[in-house]
Structure formats: structure tokens, C-alpha cells
Amino acid sequence: EVQLVQSGAEVKKPGESLKISCKGYGYNFSTRWIGWVRQMPGKGLEWMGIIYPGDSDAKYSPSFRGHVTFSADKSTDTAYLQWNSLRSSDTATYYCARRGEYSNPDYWGQGTQVIVSS
Amino acid sequence: DIQMTQSPSSLSASVGDRVTITCRASQDIVSYLNWYQQKPGKAPRLLVYAASTLHAGVPSRFSGKRSGTDFTLTISSLQPEDVASYYCLQSYSLQPWTFGQGTKVEIK
């Protein structure tokens, strides 16, 4: 059974760093792109970008480029989303999703809630 | 970047009603259009991909259609469990993909 399991909720202060994870089960993790999606409280879904775990080729949406970093470790079937300096506006739930055969994100993680507050 | 304009932003309908949500792409995306359902506190769930193909396990009352750069999601007979927010997502080429603004569906 295909599953994406994300790391737990985080509470951080502005300026701190953070790395959250998304681990894949039940399929060949290295061969499917993993996307990241932000949902701010009470708001809609925003596409952040996508990474190919096989070679760590990453593509970022313009709104997120330079502020976040995607990475992947194919030896542990895990993708990561990282911030070097969090802002209060990063408070949101973050989802990872697998790109399906028809370019459709088909399986999703359960989400990781990130709260950034002083 | 490709923009997706989704309408309406919310709707209220009775159980058994036919409900239609629309997304318009700012340029040709062929059929790279997906529809998702999201209930509060839950991850999005894929309903329709490639504009009109129902994902496995999705009830047949959901359907998708493409007409040029206009895409529709139809619920043929609204059920109480369909109360949720619905989003379209264009996935044409690799980047950047974009969501519509979302439609909140409620029962009247």
C-alpha cells in the first residue's frame, strides 16, 4: 500500500531553522517526483515545488524560491522541506504528495503543522 | 505562470442537487487538470485526474469535463458527506503547477 508519512508538528521562533520530512512506503520512492504544498490557516492550497528523489532535481514555484530548500535521501526513501530562517508567515500546514503517472499528485502525506511564533 | 480561476468561491445546495464547479486556465493545459476534495483538518483527496478520469474508489456521482481551457467538476446528486472544499490543480509540464482558489460546498 502506497503511503507518505510526514513528521510531527513543530513550534519554532522567528529566525530559527527547521527541516520536516516525508517518508514513502509501498512503491519505488526514487522514481516518482514528490511535491510540497502549503496551506496557511483558513486559506487555500499553494503549490511550492517538486523534487525528484532519484537525482534530487528540484523545481520551485517563484513565491517560494530562495526561502525554502527541498532535498531527498533515496537510501531512506525520505524527502525533506527545509527553512534556514523561519518567519511568522511560514505558519501553515505543509503537505507532501507523490506525482502520479498522469502528472497528478495522487497520494498525500497527512500534513505537518508548523507554528512560528515569538 | 499559468493562472487558474475557480468559481464560485462558495455554494450552498440541497441534498440531491446537481452541483458544478468551474476552473478556467489562463493558457492551454491540454487535459492536465486534477480535482481534489478537502475536508477540515484532512489532506486533499484526489477525485478526478486528466480532466475527466475518476480516481479509484471515487463515487460515480463525481465527474469532470474539459472544454478548451474551461474545466468543470460536477456532483450529480449532492450528498451530506460531500460537504468540503474543492480545488482544481493544473499540472501541465513540470513547473510551476497552480491551484484554483477553492470552492466551499455546504448543504442548504
mmCIF file of C-alpha atoms in Angstrom:
data_model
loop_
_atom_site.group_PDB
_atom_site.id
_atom_site.type_symbol
_atom_site.label_atom_id
_atom_site.label_comp_id
_atom_site.label_asym_id
_atom_site.label_seq_id
_atom_site.Cartn_x
_atom_site.Cartn_y
_atom_site.Cartn_z
ATOM 1 C CA GLU A 1 0.000 0.000 0.000
ATOM 2 C CA VAL A 2 1.374 3.391 -1.001
ATOM 3 C CA GLN A 3 1.776 5.774 1.926
ATOM 4 C CA LEU A 4 3.522 9.051 2.604
ATOM 5 C CA VAL A 5 4.157 9.649 6.308
ATOM 6 C CA GLN A 6 5.196 13.101 7.444
ATOM 7 C CA SER A 7 6.994 14.216 10.594
ATOM 8 C CA GLY A 8 5.133 15.710 13.525
ATOM 9 C CA ALA A 9 4.022 19.221 14.371
ATOM 10 C CA GLU A 10 6.632 21.855 15.138
ATOM 11 C CA VAL A 11 6.637 25.081 17.158
ATOM 12 C CA LYS A 12 9.504 27.425 16.369
ATOM 13 C CA LYS A 13 10.599 31.021 16.875
ATOM 14 C CA PRO A 14 11.216 33.503 14.045
ATOM 15 C CA GLY A 15 14.741 33.192 12.703
ATOM 16 C CA GLU A 16 15.114 29.533 13.680
ATOM 17 C CA SER A 17 15.788 26.767 11.195
ATOM 18 C CA LEU A 18 13.580 23.740 10.535
ATOM 19 C CA LYS A 19 13.579 20.579 8.436
ATOM 20 C CA ILE A 20 10.435 18.473 8.078
ATOM 21 C CA SER A 21 10.248 15.071 6.439
ATOM 22 C CA CYS A 22 8.071 12.911 4.224
ATOM 23 C CA LYS A 23 8.799 9.179 4.073
ATOM 24 C CA GLY A 24 7.433 6.986 1.317
ATOM 25 C CA TYR A 25 6.240 3.402 1.628
ATOM 26 C CA GLY A 26 4.937 0.812 -0.790
ATOM 27 C CA TYR A 27 6.478 1.995 -4.076
ATOM 28 C CA ASN A 28 9.829 2.787 -5.700
ATOM 29 C CA PHE A 29 10.421 6.145 -3.987
ATOM 30 C CA SER A 30 13.353 7.148 -6.198
ATOM 31 C CA THR A 31 11.309 7.142 -9.411
ATOM 32 C CA ARG A 32 8.403 9.422 -8.542
ATOM 33 C CA TRP A 33 8.524 13.195 -8.080
ATOM 34 C CA ILE A 34 7.480 14.478 -4.640
ATOM 35 C CA GLY A 35 5.713 17.821 -4.422
ATOM 36 C CA TRP A 36 5.223 20.159 -1.473
ATOM 37 C CA VAL A 37 2.057 22.169 -0.768
ATOM 38 C CA ARG A 38 1.425 24.933 1.756
ATOM 39 C CA GLN A 39 -1.905 25.697 3.403
ATOM 40 C CA MET A 40 -1.967 28.734 5.633
ATOM 41 C CA PRO A 41 -4.618 28.784 8.387
ATOM 42 C CA GLY A 42 -8.087 29.082 6.876
ATOM 43 C CA LYS A 43 -6.695 29.514 3.357
ATOM 44 C CA GLY A 44 -6.373 27.549 0.139
ATOM 45 C CA LEU A 45 -3.703 25.233 -1.207
ATOM 46 C CA GLU A 46 -0.468 26.642 -2.669
ATOM 47 C CA TRP A 47 1.966 24.635 -4.804
ATOM 48 C CA MET A 48 5.529 25.171 -3.510
ATOM 49 C CA GLY A 49 7.516 22.976 -5.884
ATOM 50 C CA ILE A 50 8.687 19.481 -6.612
ATOM 51 C CA ILE A 51 11.763 17.241 -6.269
ATOM 52 C CA TYR A 52 12.841 14.032 -7.999
ATOM 53 C CA PRO A 53 14.387 11.780 -5.323
ATOM 54 C CA GLY A 54 16.389 9.814 -7.887
ATOM 55 C CA ASP A 55 18.752 12.709 -8.633
ATOM 56 C CA SER A 56 17.455 15.487 -6.310
ATOM 57 C CA ASP A 57 16.467 17.673 -9.275
ATOM 58 C CA ALA A 58 14.264 20.333 -7.674
ATOM 59 C CA LYS A 59 11.965 22.968 -9.118
ATOM 60 C CA TYR A 60 10.497 25.796 -7.067
ATOM 61 C CA SER A 61 7.448 27.987 -7.529
ATOM 62 C CA PRO A 62 8.555 31.630 -7.761
ATOM 63 C CA SER A 63 6.831 32.565 -4.493
ATOM 64 C CA PHE A 64 8.957 30.086 -2.527
ATOM 65 C CA ARG A 65 12.277 30.095 -4.391
ATOM 66 C CA GLY A 66 15.139 31.261 -2.158
ATOM 67 C CA HIS A 67 13.243 30.811 1.114
ATOM 68 C CA VAL A 68 12.869 27.021 1.255
ATOM 69 C CA THR A 69 15.015 24.095 0.155
ATOM 70 C CA PHE A 70 13.882 20.654 -0.986
ATOM 71 C CA SER A 71 16.107 17.641 -0.541
ATOM 72 C CA ALA A 72 15.763 13.887 -0.682
ATOM 73 C CA ASP A 73 17.595 10.820 0.595
ATOM 74 C CA LYS A 74 16.825 7.872 -1.659
ATOM 75 C CA SER A 75 18.599 5.486 0.737
ATOM 76 C CA THR A 76 15.883 6.138 3.328
ATOM 77 C CA ASP A 77 13.004 6.940 0.919
ATOM 78 C CA THR A 78 12.601 10.344 2.548
ATOM 79 C CA ALA A 79 12.048 13.831 1.174
ATOM 80 C CA TYR A 80 12.675 16.970 3.176
ATOM 81 C CA LEU A 81 11.492 20.589 3.260
ATOM 82 C CA GLN A 82 13.857 22.992 4.985
ATOM 83 C CA TRP A 83 13.949 26.596 6.134
ATOM 84 C CA ASN A 84 17.133 28.364 7.294
ATOM 85 C CA SER A 85 15.315 31.315 8.841
ATOM 86 C CA LEU A 86 11.634 30.978 9.663
ATOM 87 C CA ARG A 87 9.171 33.867 9.557
ATOM 88 C CA SER A 88 5.831 34.135 11.321
ATOM 89 C CA SER A 89 4.239 33.995 7.853
ATOM 90 C CA ASP A 90 5.558 30.414 7.490
ATOM 91 C CA THR A 91 2.896 29.308 9.976
ATOM 92 C CA ALA A 92 0.924 26.755 7.987
ATOM 93 C CA THR A 93 0.287 23.089 7.364
ATOM 94 C CA TYR A 94 2.644 21.555 4.830
ATOM 95 C CA TYR A 95 1.759 18.532 2.726
ATOM 96 C CA CYS A 96 3.901 16.299 0.569
ATOM 97 C CA ALA A 97 2.341 14.495 -2.389
ATOM 98 C CA ARG A 98 3.548 11.935 -4.920
ATOM 99 C CA ARG A 99 3.321 12.769 -8.608
ATOM 100 C CA GLY A 100 1.251 10.047 -10.258
ATOM 101 C CA GLU A 101 1.549 8.518 -13.702
ATOM 102 C CA TYR A 102 -0.648 11.190 -15.275
ATOM 103 C CA SER A 103 1.170 14.133 -13.692
ATOM 104 C CA ASN A 104 -1.427 14.088 -10.929
ATOM 105 C CA PRO A 105 -0.459 14.223 -7.241
ATOM 106 C CA ASP A 106 -2.204 11.012 -6.232
ATOM 107 C CA TYR A 107 -1.017 10.078 -2.719
ATOM 108 C CA TRP A 108 -0.602 12.676 0.009
ATOM 109 C CA GLY A 109 1.034 12.790 3.408
ATOM 110 C CA GLN A 110 -1.090 13.596 6.432
ATOM 111 C CA GLY A 111 0.394 17.083 6.734
ATOM 112 C CA THR A 112 2.840 18.728 9.142
ATOM 113 C CA GLN A 113 1.665 21.754 11.102
ATOM 114 C CA VAL A 114 4.343 24.398 11.588
ATOM 115 C CA ILE A 115 3.771 27.263 14.019
ATOM 116 C CA VAL A 116 6.252 30.141 14.056
ATOM 117 C CA SER A 117 5.734 32.485 16.964
ATOM 118 C CA SER A 118 7.853 34.514 19.311
ATOM 119 C CA ASP B 1 2.947 31.185 -14.916
ATOM 120 C CA ILE B 2 -0.391 29.552 -15.627
ATOM 121 C CA GLN B 3 -3.246 31.041 -13.617
ATOM 122 C CA MET B 4 -6.320 29.043 -12.618
ATOM 123 C CA THR B 5 -9.555 30.936 -12.000
ATOM 124 C CA GLN B 6 -12.018 28.847 -9.985
ATOM 125 C CA SER B 7 -15.664 29.694 -9.378
ATOM 126 C CA PRO B 8 -17.759 30.009 -7.355
ATOM 127 C CA SER B 9 -15.817 30.552 -4.136
ATOM 128 C CA SER B 10 -18.672 29.008 -2.183
ATOM 129 C CA LEU B 11 -22.056 27.468 -2.793
ATOM 130 C CA SER B 12 -24.965 26.136 -0.811
ATOM 131 C CA ALA B 13 -27.192 23.445 -2.279
ATOM 132 C CA SER B 14 -29.752 20.898 -1.144
ATOM 133 C CA VAL B 15 -29.169 17.188 -0.823
ATOM 134 C CA GLY B 16 -29.789 15.629 -4.231
ATOM 135 C CA ASP B 17 -28.988 18.801 -6.183
ATOM 136 C CA ARG B 18 -26.614 18.871 -9.125
ATOM 137 C CA VAL B 19 -23.565 20.985 -8.330
ATOM 138 C CA THR B 20 -20.999 22.333 -10.805
ATOM 139 C CA ILE B 21 -17.638 23.965 -10.090
ATOM 140 C CA THR B 22 -15.566 25.579 -12.827
ATOM 141 C CA CYS B 23 -11.872 26.267 -13.378
ATOM 142 C CA ARG B 24 -10.512 28.299 -16.258
ATOM 143 C CA ALA B 25 -6.843 28.128 -17.246
ATOM 144 C CA SER B 26 -5.008 31.207 -18.494
ATOM 145 C CA GLN B 27 -3.475 29.160 -21.313
ATOM 146 C CA ASP B 28 -3.780 25.751 -22.907
ATOM 147 C CA ILE B 29 -3.022 22.985 -20.405
ATOM 148 C CA VAL B 30 -4.365 20.201 -22.616
ATOM 149 C CA SER B 31 -6.035 17.844 -20.101
ATOM 150 C CA TYR B 32 -3.552 18.245 -17.240
ATOM 151 C CA LEU B 33 -6.229 19.202 -14.761
ATOM 152 C CA ASN B 34 -6.988 17.494 -11.472
ATOM 153 C CA TRP B 35 -9.755 17.939 -8.900
ATOM 154 C CA TYR B 36 -9.356 17.482 -5.147
ATOM 155 C CA GLN B 37 -11.707 17.327 -2.195
ATOM 156 C CA GLN B 38 -10.522 18.527 1.199
ATOM 157 C CA LYS B 39 -12.366 18.152 4.472
ATOM 158 C CA PRO B 40 -11.356 20.215 7.533
ATOM 159 C CA GLY B 41 -8.163 19.005 9.148
ATOM 160 C CA LYS B 42 -7.536 16.415 6.420
ATOM 161 C CA ALA B 43 -5.199 16.109 3.461
ATOM 162 C CA PRO B 44 -6.621 16.702 -0.009
ATOM 163 C CA ARG B 45 -8.086 13.654 -1.737
ATOM 164 C CA LEU B 46 -7.755 13.145 -5.486
ATOM 165 C CA LEU B 47 -11.150 12.871 -7.196
ATOM 166 C CA VAL B 48 -10.504 13.354 -10.915
ATOM 167 C CA TYR B 49 -7.315 13.468 -12.979
ATOM 168 C CA ALA B 50 -6.576 14.123 -16.639
ATOM 169 C CA ALA B 51 -9.662 16.356 -16.640
ATOM 170 C CA SER B 52 -12.215 13.541 -16.742
ATOM 171 C CA THR B 53 -10.808 10.295 -15.296
ATOM 172 C CA LEU B 54 -12.262 9.274 -11.955
ATOM 173 C CA HIS B 55 -9.634 8.196 -9.403
ATOM 174 C CA ALA B 56 -10.042 4.712 -7.919
ATOM 175 C CA GLY B 57 -12.710 4.479 -5.246
ATOM 176 C CA VAL B 58 -14.345 7.839 -6.019
ATOM 177 C CA PRO B 59 -18.160 7.655 -6.213
ATOM 178 C CA SER B 60 -19.611 7.842 -9.701
ATOM 179 C CA ARG B 61 -21.680 10.926 -8.827
ATOM 180 C CA PHE B 62 -18.459 12.906 -9.355
ATOM 181 C CA SER B 63 -17.427 13.686 -12.925
ATOM 182 C CA GLY B 64 -15.045 16.007 -14.747
ATOM 183 C CA LYS B 65 -15.158 17.597 -18.178
ATOM 184 C CA ARG B 66 -12.921 19.729 -20.377
ATOM 185 C CA SER B 67 -13.938 22.309 -22.949
ATOM 186 C CA GLY B 68 -10.850 24.048 -24.264
ATOM 187 C CA THR B 69 -9.329 25.831 -21.270
ATOM 188 C CA ASP B 70 -12.506 25.513 -19.195
ATOM 189 C CA PHE B 71 -12.864 22.588 -16.815
ATOM 190 C CA THR B 72 -15.813 21.528 -14.698
ATOM 191 C CA LEU B 73 -16.333 19.225 -11.741
ATOM 192 C CA THR B 74 -19.911 18.057 -11.351
ATOM 193 C CA ILE B 75 -21.544 16.310 -8.417
ATOM 194 C CA SER B 76 -24.685 14.801 -9.928
ATOM 195 C CA SER B 77 -26.557 14.351 -6.653
ATOM 196 C CA LEU B 78 -25.105 16.176 -3.668
ATOM 197 C CA GLN B 79 -24.763 14.058 -0.518
ATOM 198 C CA PRO B 80 -24.130 15.210 3.067
ATOM 199 C CA GLU B 81 -20.652 13.643 3.004
ATOM 200 C CA ASP B 82 -19.728 15.885 0.055
ATOM 201 C CA VAL B 83 -19.549 18.937 2.310
ATOM 202 C CA ALA B 84 -15.936 20.025 1.794
ATOM 203 C CA SER B 85 -13.700 22.408 -0.105
ATOM 204 C CA TYR B 86 -12.851 21.541 -3.686
ATOM 205 C CA TYR B 87 -9.734 22.603 -5.585
ATOM 206 C CA CYS B 88 -8.538 22.286 -9.142
ATOM 207 C CA LEU B 89 -4.814 21.853 -9.862
ATOM 208 C CA GLN B 90 -3.159 22.278 -13.243
ATOM 209 C CA SER B 91 -0.131 20.028 -13.688
ATOM 210 C CA TYR B 92 0.945 20.953 -17.219
ATOM 211 C CA SER B 93 4.696 20.401 -17.685
ATOM 212 C CA LEU B 94 6.738 20.217 -14.501
ATOM 213 C CA GLN B 95 6.626 23.716 -13.088
ATOM 214 C CA PRO B 96 5.056 25.678 -11.681
ATOM 215 C CA TRP B 97 1.784 23.923 -11.015
ATOM 216 C CA THR B 98 -1.053 26.051 -9.687
ATOM 217 C CA PHE B 99 -4.223 25.502 -7.690
ATOM 218 C CA GLY B 100 -7.509 27.257 -8.133
ATOM 219 C CA GLN B 101 -8.715 29.406 -5.247
ATOM 220 C CA GLY B 102 -11.061 26.717 -3.935
ATOM 221 C CA THR B 103 -14.831 26.253 -3.621
ATOM 222 C CA LYS B 104 -16.522 25.630 -0.295
ATOM 223 C CA VAL B 105 -19.593 23.418 -0.678
ATOM 224 C CA GLU B 106 -22.272 23.425 2.005
ATOM 225 C CA ILE B 107 -25.700 21.867 2.440
ATOM 226 C CA LYS B 108 -28.673 24.240 2.409
#
